[in-house]
Coordinates of C-alpha atoms in Angstrom, one line a residue:
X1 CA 30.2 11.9 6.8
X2 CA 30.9 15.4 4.7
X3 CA 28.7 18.0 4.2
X4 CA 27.2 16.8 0.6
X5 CA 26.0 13.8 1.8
X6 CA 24.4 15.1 4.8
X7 CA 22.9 17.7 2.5
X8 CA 21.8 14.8 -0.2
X9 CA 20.0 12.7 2.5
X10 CA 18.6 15.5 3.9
X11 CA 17.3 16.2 0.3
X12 CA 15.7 12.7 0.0
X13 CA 13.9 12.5 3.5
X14 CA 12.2 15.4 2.7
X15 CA 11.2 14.4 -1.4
X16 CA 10.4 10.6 0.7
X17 CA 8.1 12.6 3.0
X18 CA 6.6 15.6 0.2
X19 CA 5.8 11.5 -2.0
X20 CA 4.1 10.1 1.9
X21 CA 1.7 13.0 1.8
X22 CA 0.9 13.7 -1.2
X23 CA -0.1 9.8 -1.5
X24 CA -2.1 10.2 1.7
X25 CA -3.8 13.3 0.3
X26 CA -4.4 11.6 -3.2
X27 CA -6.3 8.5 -1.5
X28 CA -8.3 10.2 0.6
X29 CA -9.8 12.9 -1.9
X30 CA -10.4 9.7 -4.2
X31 CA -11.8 8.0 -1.2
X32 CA -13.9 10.8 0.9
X33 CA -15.0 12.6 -2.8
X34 CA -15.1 16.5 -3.0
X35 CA -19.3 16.4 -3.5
X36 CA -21.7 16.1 -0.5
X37 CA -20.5 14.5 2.2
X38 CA -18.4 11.2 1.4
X39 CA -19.9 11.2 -2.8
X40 CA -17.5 8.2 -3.9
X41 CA -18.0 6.2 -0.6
X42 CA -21.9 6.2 -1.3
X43 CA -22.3 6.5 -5.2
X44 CA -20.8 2.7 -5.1
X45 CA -21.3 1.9 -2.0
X46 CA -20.8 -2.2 -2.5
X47 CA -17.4 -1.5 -4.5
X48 CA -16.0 1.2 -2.0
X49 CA -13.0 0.0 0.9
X50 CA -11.3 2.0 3.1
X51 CA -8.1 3.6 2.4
X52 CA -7.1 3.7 6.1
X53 CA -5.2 -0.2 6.1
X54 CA -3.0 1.1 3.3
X55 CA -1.8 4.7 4.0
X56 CA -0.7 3.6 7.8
X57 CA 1.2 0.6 6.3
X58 CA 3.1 3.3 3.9
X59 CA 2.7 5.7 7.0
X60 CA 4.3 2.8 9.1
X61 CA 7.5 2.2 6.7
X62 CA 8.0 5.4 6.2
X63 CA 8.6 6.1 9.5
X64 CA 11.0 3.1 9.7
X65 CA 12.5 4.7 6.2
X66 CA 13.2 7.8 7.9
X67 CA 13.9 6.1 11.4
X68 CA 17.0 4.5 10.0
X69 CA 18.4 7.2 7.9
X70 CA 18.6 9.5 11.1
X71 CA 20.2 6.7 12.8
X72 CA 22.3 5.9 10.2
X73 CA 23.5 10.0 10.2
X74 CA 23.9 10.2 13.9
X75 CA 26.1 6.9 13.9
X76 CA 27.9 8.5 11.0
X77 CA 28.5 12.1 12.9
X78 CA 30.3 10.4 16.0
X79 CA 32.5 8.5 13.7

């Protein structure tokens, strides 16, 4: 594996990882509101679900995501 490509994945694990948390942060702001405590979980109380099942499965392949693109680098390197 050259340089540049090395340097290019590198580039998209970390724009993969900035999009994973700043999806995370989006949800729960929306969720947990910025008024007293937990606003949008009470103001509609019947309506509201939990973010919490969504963000770990994005959490969860993300991880894989990044998971294989080490692997894929290291197997690369000893080649």
């Amino acid at each position: 594996m050259n340089r540049v490509t090395f340097i290019v994945l590198l580039a998209v694990m970390v724009v993969l990882l900035s999009l994973a948390v700043a999806f995370n942060w989006i949800n729960l702001s929306e969720a947990y509101g910025s008024g007293p405590p937990y606003y949008n979980r009470t103001a509609n109380m019947d309506k509201w679900i939990s973010p919490v099942p969504v963000l770990v499965a994005v959490d969860a392949l993300m991880a894989v995501v990044v998971a294989l693109v080490i692997y894929w680098v290291r197997c690369a390197r000893r080649s």
